[in-house]
Coordinates of C-alpha atoms in Angstrom, one line a residue:
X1 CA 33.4 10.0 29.3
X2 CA 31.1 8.4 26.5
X3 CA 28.9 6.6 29.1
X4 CA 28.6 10.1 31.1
X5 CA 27.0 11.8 28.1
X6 CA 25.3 8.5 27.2
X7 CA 23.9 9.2 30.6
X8 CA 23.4 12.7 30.4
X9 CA 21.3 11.5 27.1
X10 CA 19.1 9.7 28.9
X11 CA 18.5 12.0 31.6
X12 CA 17.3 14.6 29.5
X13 CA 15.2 12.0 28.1
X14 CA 13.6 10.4 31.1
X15 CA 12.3 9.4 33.0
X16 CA 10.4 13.2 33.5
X17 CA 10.2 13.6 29.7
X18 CA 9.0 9.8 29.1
X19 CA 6.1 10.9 32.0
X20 CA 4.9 13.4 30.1
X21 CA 5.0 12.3 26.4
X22 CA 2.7 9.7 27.2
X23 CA 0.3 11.5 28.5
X24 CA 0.7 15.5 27.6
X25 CA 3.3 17.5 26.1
X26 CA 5.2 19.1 29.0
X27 CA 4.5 23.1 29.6
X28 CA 8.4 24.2 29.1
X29 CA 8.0 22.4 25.7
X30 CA 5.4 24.3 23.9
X31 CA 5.8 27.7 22.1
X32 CA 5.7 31.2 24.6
X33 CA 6.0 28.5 28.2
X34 CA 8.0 31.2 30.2
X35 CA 11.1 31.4 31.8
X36 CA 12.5 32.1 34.9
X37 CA 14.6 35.4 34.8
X38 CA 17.7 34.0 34.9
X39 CA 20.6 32.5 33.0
X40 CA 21.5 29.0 33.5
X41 CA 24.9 30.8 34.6
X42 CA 23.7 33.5 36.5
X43 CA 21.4 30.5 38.2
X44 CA 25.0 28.8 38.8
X45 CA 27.0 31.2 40.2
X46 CA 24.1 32.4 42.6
X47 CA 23.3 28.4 44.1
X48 CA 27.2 28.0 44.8
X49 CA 27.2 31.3 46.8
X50 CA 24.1 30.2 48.6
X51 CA 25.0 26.8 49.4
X52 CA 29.0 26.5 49.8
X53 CA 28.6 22.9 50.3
X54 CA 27.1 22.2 47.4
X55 CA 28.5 23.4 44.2
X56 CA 27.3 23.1 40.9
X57 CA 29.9 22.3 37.8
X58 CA 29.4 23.7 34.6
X59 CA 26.3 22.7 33.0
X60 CA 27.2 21.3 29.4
X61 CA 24.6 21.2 26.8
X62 CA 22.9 18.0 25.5
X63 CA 21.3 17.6 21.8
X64 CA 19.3 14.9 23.1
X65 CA 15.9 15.8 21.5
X66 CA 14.1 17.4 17.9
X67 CA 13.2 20.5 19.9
X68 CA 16.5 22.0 19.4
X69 CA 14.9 24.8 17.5
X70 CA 13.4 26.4 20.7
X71 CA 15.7 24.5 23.3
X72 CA 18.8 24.1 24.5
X73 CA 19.0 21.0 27.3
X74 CA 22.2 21.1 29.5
X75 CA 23.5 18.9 32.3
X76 CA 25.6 18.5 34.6
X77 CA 27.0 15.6 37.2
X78 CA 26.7 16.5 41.1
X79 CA 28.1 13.1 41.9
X80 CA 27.4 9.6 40.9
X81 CA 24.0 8.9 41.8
X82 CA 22.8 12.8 41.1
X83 CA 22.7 14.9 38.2
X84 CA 21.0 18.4 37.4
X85 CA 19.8 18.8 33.5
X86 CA 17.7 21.8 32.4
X87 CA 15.5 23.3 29.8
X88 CA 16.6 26.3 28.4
X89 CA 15.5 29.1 26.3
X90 CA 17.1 29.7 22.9
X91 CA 19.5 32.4 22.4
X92 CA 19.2 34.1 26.3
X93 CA 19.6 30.5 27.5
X94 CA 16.9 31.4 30.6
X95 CA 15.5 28.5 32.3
X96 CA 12.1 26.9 31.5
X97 CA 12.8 23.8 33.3
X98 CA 15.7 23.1 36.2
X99 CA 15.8 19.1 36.8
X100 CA 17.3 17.0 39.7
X101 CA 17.7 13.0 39.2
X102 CA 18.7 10.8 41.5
X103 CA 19.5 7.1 40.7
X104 CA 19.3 4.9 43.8
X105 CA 21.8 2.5 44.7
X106 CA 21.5 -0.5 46.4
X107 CA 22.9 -1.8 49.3
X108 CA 23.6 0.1 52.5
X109 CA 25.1 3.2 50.3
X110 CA 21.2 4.4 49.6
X111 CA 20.1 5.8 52.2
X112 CA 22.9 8.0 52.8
X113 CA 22.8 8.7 48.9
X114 CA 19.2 9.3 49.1
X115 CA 19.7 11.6 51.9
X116 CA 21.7 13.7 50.0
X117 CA 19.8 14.1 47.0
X118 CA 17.2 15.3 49.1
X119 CA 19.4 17.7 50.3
X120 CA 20.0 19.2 46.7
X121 CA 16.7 18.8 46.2
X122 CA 15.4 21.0 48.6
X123 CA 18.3 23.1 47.9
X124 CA 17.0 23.5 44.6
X125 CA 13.3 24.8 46.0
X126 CA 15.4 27.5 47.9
X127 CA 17.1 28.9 44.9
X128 CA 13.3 29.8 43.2
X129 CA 11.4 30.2 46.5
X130 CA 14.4 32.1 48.9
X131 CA 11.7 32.6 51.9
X132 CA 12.0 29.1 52.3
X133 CA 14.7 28.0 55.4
X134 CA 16.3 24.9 54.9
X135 CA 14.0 23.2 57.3
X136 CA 10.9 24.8 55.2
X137 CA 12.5 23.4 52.0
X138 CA 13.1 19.9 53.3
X139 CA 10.0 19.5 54.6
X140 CA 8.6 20.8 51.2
X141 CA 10.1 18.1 49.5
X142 CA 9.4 15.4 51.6
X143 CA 5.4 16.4 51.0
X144 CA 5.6 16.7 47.3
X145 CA 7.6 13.3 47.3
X146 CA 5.2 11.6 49.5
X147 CA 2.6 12.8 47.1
X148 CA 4.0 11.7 43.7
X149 CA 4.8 8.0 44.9
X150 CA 2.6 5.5 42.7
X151 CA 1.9 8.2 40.5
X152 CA 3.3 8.7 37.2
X153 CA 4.1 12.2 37.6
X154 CA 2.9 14.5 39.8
X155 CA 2.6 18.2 39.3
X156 CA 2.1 21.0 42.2
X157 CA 1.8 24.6 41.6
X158 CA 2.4 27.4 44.3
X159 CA 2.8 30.9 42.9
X160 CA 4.3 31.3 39.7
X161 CA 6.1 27.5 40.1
X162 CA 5.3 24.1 39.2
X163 CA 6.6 21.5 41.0
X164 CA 7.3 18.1 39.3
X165 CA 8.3 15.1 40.6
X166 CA 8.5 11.7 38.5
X167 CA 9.3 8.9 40.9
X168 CA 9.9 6.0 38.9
X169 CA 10.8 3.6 42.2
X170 CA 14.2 1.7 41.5
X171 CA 15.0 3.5 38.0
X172 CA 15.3 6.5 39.9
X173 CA 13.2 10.1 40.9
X174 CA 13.5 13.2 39.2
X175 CA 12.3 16.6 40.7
X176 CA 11.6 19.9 38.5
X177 CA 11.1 23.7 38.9
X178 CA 9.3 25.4 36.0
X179 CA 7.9 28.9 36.1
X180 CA 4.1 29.4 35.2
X181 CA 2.5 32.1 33.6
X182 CA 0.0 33.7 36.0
X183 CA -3.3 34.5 35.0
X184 CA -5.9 35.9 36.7
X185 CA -8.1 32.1 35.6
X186 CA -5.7 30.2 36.9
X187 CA -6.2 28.1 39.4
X188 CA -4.2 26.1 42.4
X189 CA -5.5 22.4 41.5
X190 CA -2.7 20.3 39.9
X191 CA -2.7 18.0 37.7
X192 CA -1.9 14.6 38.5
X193 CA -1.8 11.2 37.3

């Protein structure tokens, strides 16, 4: 149980949050970033209705950081390659961040296991963008991932979400969904490293 929250630690931590601190502060960290408008629970109990194959356990907070103040992180184990860890917001506990990372394993195990990380990936694009089919979502996924390899993070914006993806080859990949605040200056260029 102590390396699990060890883990969970270090999730929370990086690799996405190691991305950013060396180059900006992430957007779901600083003061007013928005939230999605839901709960982490109602966000729970709505992706294990849509996707019966897939359910989420109980996300369990995580005081892996000093932004306690204005966060609560959380996360939770899918299986043993793939955990979900989010951002949330103090006191309503809405999301600002939802996380997925997947740590590869080697051997003839990772393609399978990589396969199905991709699944909850895509999975996860459904449950903030519903007029996606699971083909839509997949294929999604697969573009935003072929655009983040080599990069230190890359970032994507369509509508009022940011897509992130930190692929950090052999340590693992993490993908996130964060609401954006829409204003009529902003723009559709990400930006990427």
């Amino acid at each position: 149980m102590k390396t699990w929250w060890l883990l969970c630690a270090a999730l929370i931590v990086s690799p996405l949050a190691v991305a950013e601190e060396t180059a900006i502060t992430a957007p779901y960290l600083l003061p007013g970033a928005p939230t999605f408008e839901q709960s982490i629970s109602q966000f729970r109990e709505k992706f294990n209705v849509d996707n019966p194959d897939m359910q989420l356990n109980e996300f369990r907070a995580v005081d892996a950081r000093s932004d306690t103040l204005r966060l609560t992180r959380a996360a939770t184990k899918i299986n043993d390659t793939l955990y979900a860890s989010t951002a949330l917001e103090r006191g309503t506990l809405k999301i600002k961040s939802m996380q997925m990372t997947w740590l590869p394993v080697q051997g003839p195990e990772q393609k399978a296991s990589k396969a199905k990380a991709q699944a909850w990936m895509a999975a996860l694009i459904r449950a903030f963008s519903p007029s996606f089919n699971k083909a839509q979502s997949l294929q999604k996924l697969q573009k935003l991932l072929s655009n983040g390899k080599n990069k230190t993070w890359y970032t994507e914006t369509e509508g009022a979400i940011r897509y992130v993806v930190v692929d950090d080859g052999e340590k693992g990949l993490t993908f996130a969904v964060e609401p954006i605040k829409l204003t009529l200056s902003d723009s559709t260029q990400s930006d990427n490293k």
